[in-house]
mmCIF file with all atom_site columns, C-alpha atoms in Angstrom:
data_model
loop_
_atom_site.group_PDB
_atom_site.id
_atom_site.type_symbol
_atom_site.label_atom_id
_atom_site.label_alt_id
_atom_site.label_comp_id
_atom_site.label_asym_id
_atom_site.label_entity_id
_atom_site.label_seq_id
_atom_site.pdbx_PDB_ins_code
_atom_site.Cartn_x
_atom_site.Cartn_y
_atom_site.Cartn_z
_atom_site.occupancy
_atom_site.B_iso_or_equiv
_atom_site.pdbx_formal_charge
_atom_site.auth_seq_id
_atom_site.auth_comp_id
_atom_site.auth_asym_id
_atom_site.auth_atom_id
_atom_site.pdbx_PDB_model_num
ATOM 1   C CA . UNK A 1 1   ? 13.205 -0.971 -80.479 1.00 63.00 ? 1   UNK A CA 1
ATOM 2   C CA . UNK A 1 2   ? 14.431 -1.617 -76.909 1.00 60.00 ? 2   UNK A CA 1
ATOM 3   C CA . UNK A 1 3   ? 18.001 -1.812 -78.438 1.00 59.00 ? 3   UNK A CA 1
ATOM 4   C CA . UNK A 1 4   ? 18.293 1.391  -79.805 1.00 64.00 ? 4   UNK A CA 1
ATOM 5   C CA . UNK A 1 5   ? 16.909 3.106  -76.647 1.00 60.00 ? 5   UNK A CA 1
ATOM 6   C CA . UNK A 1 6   ? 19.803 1.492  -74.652 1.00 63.00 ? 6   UNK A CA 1
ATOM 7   C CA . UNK A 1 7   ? 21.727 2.846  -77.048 1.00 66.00 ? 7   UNK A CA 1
ATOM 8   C CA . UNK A 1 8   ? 20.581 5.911  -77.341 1.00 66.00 ? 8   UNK A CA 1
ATOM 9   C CA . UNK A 1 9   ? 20.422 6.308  -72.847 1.00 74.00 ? 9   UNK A CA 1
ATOM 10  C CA . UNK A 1 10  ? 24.004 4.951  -73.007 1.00 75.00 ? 10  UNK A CA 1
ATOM 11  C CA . UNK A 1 11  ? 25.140 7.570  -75.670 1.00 73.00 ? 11  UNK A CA 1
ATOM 12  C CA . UNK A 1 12  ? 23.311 10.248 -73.961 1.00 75.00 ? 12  UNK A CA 1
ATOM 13  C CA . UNK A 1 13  ? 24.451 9.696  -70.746 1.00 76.00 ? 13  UNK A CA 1
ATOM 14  C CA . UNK A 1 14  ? 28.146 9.172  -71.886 1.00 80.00 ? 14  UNK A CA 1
ATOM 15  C CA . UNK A 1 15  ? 27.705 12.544 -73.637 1.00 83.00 ? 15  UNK A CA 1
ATOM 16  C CA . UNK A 1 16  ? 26.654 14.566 -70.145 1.00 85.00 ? 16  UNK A CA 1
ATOM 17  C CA . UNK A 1 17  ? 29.229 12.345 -68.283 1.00 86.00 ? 17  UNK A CA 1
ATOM 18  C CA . UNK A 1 18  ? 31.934 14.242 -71.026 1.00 86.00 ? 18  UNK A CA 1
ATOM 19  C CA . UNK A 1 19  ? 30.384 17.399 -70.304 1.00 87.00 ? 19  UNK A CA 1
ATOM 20  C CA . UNK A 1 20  ? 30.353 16.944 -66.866 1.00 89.00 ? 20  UNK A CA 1
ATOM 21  C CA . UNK A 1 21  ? 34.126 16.593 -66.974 1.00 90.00 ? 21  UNK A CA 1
ATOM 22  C CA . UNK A 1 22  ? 34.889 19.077 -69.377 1.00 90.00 ? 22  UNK A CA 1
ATOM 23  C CA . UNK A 1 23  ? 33.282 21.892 -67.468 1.00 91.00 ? 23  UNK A CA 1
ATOM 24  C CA . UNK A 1 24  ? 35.070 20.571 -64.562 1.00 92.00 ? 24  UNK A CA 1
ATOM 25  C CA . UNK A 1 25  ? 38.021 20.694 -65.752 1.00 93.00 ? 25  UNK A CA 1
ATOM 26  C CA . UNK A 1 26  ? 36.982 24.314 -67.055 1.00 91.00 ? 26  UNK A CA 1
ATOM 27  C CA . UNK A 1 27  ? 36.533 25.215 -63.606 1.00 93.00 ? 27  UNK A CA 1
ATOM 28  C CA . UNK A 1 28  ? 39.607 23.570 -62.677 1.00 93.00 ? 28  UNK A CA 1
ATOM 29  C CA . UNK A 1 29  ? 41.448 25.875 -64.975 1.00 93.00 ? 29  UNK A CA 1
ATOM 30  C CA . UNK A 1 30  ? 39.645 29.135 -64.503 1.00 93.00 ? 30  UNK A CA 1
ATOM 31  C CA . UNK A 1 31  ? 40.427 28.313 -60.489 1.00 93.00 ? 31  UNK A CA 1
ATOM 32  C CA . UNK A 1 32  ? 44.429 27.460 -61.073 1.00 93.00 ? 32  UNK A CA 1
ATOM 33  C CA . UNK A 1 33  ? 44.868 30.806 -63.668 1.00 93.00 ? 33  UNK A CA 1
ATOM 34  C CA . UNK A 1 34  ? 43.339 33.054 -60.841 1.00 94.00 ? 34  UNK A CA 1
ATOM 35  C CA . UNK A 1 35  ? 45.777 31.757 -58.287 1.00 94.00 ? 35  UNK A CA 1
ATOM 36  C CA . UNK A 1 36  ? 48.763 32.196 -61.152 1.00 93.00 ? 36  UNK A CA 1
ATOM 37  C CA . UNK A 1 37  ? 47.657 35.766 -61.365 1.00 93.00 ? 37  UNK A CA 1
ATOM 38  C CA . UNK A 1 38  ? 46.771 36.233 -57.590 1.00 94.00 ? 38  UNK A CA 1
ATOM 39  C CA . UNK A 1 39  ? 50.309 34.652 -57.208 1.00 93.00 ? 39  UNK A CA 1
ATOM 40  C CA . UNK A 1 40  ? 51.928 37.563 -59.888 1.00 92.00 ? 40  UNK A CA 1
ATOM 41  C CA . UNK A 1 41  ? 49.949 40.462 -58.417 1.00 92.00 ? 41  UNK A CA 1
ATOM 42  C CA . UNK A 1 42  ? 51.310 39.532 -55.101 1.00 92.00 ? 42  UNK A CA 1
ATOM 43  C CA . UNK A 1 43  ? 55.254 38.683 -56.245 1.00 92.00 ? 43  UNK A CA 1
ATOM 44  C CA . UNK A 1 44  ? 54.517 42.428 -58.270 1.00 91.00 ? 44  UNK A CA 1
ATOM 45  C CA . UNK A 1 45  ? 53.883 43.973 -55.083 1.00 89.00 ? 45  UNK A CA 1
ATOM 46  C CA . UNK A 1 46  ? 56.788 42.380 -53.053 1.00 89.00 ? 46  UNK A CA 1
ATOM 47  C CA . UNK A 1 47  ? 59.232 43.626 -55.774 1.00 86.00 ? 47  UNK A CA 1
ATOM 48  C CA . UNK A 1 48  ? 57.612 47.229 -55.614 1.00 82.00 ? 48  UNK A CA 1
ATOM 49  C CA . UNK A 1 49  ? 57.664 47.449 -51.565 1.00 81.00 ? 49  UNK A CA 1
ATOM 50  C CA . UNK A 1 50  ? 61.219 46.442 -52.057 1.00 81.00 ? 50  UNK A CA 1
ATOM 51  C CA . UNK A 1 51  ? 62.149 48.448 -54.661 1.00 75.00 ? 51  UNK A CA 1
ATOM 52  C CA . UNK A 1 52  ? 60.569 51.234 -52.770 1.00 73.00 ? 52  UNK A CA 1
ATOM 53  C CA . UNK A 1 53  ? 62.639 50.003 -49.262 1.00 73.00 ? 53  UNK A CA 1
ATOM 54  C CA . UNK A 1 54  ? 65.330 50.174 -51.674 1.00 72.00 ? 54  UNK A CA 1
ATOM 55  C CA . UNK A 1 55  ? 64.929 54.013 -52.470 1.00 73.00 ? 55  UNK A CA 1
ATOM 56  C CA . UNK A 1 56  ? 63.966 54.923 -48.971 1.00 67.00 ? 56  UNK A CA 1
ATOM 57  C CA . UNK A 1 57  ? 67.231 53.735 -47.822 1.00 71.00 ? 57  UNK A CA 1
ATOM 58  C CA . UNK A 1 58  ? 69.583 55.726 -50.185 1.00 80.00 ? 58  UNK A CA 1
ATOM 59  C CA . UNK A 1 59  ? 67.933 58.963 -48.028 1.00 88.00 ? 59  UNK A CA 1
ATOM 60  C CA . UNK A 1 60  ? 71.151 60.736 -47.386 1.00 89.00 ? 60  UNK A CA 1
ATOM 61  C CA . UNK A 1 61  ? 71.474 61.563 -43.493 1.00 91.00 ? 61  UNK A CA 1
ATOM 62  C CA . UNK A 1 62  ? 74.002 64.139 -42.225 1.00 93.00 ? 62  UNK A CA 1
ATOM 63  C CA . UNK A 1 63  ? 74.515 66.301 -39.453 1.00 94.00 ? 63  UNK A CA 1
ATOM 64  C CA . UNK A 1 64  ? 76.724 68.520 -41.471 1.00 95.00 ? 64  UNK A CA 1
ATOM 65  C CA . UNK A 1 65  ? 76.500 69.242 -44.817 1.00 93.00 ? 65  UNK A CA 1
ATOM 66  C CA . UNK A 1 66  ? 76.314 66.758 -48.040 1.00 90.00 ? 66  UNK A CA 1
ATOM 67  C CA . UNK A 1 67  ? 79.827 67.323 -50.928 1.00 89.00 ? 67  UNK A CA 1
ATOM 68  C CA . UNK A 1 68  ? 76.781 67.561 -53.430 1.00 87.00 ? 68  UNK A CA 1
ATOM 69  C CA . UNK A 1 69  ? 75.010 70.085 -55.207 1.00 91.00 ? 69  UNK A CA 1
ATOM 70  C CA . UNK A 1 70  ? 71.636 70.087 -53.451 1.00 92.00 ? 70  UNK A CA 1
ATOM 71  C CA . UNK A 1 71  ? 68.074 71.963 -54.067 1.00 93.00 ? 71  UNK A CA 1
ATOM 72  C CA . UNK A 1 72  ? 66.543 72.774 -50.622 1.00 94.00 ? 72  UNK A CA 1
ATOM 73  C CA . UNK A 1 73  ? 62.827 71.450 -49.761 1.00 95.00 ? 73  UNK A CA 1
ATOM 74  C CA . UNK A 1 74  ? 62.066 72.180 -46.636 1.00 95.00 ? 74  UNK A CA 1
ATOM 75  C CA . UNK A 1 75  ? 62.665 71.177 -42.520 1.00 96.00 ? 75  UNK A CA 1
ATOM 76  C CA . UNK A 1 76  ? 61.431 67.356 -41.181 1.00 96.00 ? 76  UNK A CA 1
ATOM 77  C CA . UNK A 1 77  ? 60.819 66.734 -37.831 1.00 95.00 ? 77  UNK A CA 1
ATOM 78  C CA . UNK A 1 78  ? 61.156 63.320 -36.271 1.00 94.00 ? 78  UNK A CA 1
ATOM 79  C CA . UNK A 1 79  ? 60.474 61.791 -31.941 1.00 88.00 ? 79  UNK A CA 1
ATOM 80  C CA . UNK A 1 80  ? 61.324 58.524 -31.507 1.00 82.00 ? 80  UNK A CA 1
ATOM 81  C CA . UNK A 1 81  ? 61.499 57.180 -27.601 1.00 74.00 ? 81  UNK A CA 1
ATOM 82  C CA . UNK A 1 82  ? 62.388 54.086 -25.548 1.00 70.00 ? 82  UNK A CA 1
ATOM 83  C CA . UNK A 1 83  ? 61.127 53.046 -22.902 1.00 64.00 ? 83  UNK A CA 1
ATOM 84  C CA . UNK A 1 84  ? 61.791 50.569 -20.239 1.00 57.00 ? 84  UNK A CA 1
ATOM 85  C CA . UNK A 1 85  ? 58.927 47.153 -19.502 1.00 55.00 ? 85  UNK A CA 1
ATOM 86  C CA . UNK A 1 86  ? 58.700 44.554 -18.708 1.00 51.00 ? 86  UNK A CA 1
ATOM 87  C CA . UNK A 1 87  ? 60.910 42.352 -20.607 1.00 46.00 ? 87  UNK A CA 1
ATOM 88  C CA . UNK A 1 88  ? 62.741 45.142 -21.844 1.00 54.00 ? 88  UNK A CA 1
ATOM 89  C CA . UNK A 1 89  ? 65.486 48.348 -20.741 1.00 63.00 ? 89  UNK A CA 1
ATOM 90  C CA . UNK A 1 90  ? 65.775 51.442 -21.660 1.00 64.00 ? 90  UNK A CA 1
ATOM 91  C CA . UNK A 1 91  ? 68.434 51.520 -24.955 1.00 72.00 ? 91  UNK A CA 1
ATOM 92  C CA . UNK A 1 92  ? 68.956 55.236 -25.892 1.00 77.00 ? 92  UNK A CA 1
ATOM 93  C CA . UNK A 1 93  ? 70.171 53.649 -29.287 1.00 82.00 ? 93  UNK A CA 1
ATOM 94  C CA . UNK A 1 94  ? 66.889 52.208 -30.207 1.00 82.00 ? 94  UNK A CA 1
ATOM 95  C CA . UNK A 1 95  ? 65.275 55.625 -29.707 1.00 83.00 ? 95  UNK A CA 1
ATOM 96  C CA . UNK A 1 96  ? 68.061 57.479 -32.011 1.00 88.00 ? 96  UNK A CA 1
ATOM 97  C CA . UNK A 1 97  ? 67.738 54.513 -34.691 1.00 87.00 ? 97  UNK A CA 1
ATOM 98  C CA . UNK A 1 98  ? 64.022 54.745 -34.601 1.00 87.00 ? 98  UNK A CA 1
ATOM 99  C CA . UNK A 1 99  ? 63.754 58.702 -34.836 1.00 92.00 ? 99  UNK A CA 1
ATOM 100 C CA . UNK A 1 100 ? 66.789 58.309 -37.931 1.00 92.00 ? 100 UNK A CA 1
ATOM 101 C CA . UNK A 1 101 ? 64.985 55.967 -39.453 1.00 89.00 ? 101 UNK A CA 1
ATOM 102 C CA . UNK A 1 102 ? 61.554 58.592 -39.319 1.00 91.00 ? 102 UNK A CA 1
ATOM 103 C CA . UNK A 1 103 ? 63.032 61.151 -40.886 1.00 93.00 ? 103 UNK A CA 1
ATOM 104 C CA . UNK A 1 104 ? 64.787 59.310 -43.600 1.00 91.00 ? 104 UNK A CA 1
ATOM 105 C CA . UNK A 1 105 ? 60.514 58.124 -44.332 1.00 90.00 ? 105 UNK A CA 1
ATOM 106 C CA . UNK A 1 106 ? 59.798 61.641 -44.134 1.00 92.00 ? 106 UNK A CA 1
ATOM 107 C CA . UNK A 1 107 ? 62.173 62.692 -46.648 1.00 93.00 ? 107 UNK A CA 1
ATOM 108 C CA . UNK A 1 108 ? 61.387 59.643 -49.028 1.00 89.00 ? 108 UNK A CA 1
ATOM 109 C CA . UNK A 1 109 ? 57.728 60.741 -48.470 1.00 91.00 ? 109 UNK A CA 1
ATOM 110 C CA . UNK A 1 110 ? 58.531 64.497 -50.072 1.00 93.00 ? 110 UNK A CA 1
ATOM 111 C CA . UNK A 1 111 ? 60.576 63.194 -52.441 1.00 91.00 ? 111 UNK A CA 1
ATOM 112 C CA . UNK A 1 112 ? 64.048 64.547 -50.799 1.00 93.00 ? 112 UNK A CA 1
ATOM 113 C CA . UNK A 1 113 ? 67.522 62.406 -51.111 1.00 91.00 ? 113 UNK A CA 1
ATOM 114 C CA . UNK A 1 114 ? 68.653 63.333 -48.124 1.00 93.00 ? 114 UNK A CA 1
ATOM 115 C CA . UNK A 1 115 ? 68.425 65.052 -44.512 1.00 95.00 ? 115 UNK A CA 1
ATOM 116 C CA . UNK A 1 116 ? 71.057 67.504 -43.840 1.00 96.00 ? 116 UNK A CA 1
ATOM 117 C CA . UNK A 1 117 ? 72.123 69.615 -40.557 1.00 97.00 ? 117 UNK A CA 1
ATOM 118 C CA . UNK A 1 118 ? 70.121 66.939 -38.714 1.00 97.00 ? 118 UNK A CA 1
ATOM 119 C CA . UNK A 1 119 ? 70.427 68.202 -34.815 1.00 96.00 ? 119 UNK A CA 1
ATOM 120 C CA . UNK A 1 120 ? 69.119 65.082 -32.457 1.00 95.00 ? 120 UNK A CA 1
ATOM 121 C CA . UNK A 1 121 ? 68.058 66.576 -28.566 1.00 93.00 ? 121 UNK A CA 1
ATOM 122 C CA . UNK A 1 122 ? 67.021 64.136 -25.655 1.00 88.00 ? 122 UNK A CA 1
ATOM 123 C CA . UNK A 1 123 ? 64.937 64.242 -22.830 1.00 87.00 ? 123 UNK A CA 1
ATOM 124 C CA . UNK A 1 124 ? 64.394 62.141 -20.065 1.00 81.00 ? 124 UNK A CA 1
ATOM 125 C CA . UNK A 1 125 ? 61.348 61.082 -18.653 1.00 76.00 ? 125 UNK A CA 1
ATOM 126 C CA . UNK A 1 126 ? 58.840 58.932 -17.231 1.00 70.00 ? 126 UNK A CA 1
ATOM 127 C CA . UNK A 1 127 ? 55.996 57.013 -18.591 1.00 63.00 ? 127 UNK A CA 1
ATOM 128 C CA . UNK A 1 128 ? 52.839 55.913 -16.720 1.00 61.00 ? 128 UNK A CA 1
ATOM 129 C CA . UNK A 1 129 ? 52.575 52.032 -17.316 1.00 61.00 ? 129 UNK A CA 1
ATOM 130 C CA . UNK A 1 130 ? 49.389 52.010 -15.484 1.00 58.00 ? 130 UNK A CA 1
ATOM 131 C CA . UNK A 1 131 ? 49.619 48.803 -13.149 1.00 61.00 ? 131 UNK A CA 1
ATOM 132 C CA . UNK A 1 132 ? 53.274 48.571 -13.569 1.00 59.00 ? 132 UNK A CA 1
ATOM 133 C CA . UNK A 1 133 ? 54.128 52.109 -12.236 1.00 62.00 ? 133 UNK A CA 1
ATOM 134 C CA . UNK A 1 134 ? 56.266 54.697 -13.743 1.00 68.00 ? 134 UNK A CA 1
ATOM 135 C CA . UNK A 1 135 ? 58.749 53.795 -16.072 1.00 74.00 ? 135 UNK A CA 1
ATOM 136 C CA . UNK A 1 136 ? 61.958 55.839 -17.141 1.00 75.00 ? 136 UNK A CA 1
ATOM 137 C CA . UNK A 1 137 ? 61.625 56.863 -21.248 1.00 77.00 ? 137 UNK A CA 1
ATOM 138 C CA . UNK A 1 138 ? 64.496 58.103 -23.411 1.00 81.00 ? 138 UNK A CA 1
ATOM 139 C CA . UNK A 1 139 ? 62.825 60.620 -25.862 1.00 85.00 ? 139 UNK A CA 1
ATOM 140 C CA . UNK A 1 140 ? 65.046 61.886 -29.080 1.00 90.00 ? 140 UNK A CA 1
ATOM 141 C CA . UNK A 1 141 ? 63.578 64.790 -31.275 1.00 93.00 ? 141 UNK A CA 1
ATOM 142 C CA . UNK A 1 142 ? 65.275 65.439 -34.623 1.00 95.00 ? 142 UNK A CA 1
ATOM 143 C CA . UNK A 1 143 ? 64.759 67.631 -36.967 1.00 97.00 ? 143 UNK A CA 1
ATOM 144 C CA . UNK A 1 144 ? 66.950 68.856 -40.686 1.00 97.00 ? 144 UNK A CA 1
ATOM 145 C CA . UNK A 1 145 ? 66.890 69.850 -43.825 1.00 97.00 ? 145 UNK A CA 1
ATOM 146 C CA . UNK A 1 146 ? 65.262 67.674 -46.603 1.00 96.00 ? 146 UNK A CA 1
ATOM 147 C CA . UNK A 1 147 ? 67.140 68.329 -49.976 1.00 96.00 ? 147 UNK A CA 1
ATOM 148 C CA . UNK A 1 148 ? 67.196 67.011 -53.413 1.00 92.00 ? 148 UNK A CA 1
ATOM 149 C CA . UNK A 1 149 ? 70.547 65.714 -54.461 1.00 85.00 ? 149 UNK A CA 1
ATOM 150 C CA . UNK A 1 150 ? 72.411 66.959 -57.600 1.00 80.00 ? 150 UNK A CA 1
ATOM 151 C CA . UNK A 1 151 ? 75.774 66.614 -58.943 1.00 74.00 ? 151 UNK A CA 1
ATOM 152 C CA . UNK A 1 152 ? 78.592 65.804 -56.974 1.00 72.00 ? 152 UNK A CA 1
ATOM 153 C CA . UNK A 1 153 ? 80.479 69.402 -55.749 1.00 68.00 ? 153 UNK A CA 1
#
């Protein structure tokens, strides 16, 4: 009977309407659980890099010696440099920051705690800047001892 078939058509197409929605919202959910865990696996890796900044900058740095107990790794060597441009002078301080900064990553990097008998030497010089000339650099070498601490002495 014609009833029944309009029936039937109306069930039927009721029935892939629902499964229409269903497997969008499926899809829906498979889409917002990947961001979630793209969103944890990111937040996991901030904490790490800052856990790891964290370490890096408990690196010891002396220019003497340390009052602990320490097991000897081996030297580091460091340059760092600043240079004058154009929107910027020449700031000694920058260049012994930056080279500081190097060989507290090269310590971290060997697993040392700290950098002792660090000796810092400078050198003045020029840098070609191509159409800008010559410009005046501050250069700082470093170098010291990378150590694993132990008990205080």
């Amino acid at each position: 009977c014609i009833k029944c078939g309009l029936i039937f058509e109306k069930y039927y197409a009721l029935q892939e309407k629902n499964a229409l929605e269903a497997e969008l919202k499926r899809q829906q959910a498979i889409k917002e659980a990947e961001q979630q865990r793209q969103q944890a696996i990111e937040e996991a890796e901030r904490k790490r890099q800052e856990a790891i900044e964290t370490e890096r900058n408990r690196v010891i740095c002396s220019t003497g010696d340390i009052p602990y107990h320490y097991e000897i790794l081996c030297p580091i060597f460091a340059y760092g440099r600043s240079q004058e441009g154009i929107f910027q002078s020449l700031n000694p301080f920058d260049a012994y920051q930056q080279v500081t900064q190097l060989l507290m990553q090269e310590a971290f990097k060997i697993g040392a705690t700290g950098v002792i008998y660090i000796h810092y030497d400078y050198q003045m010089g020029m840098v070609d800047k191509g159409i800008f000339g010559l410009k005046d650099s501050f250069q700082v070498f470093a170098y010291g001892t990378a150590v694993r601490r132990g008990e205080r002495k």
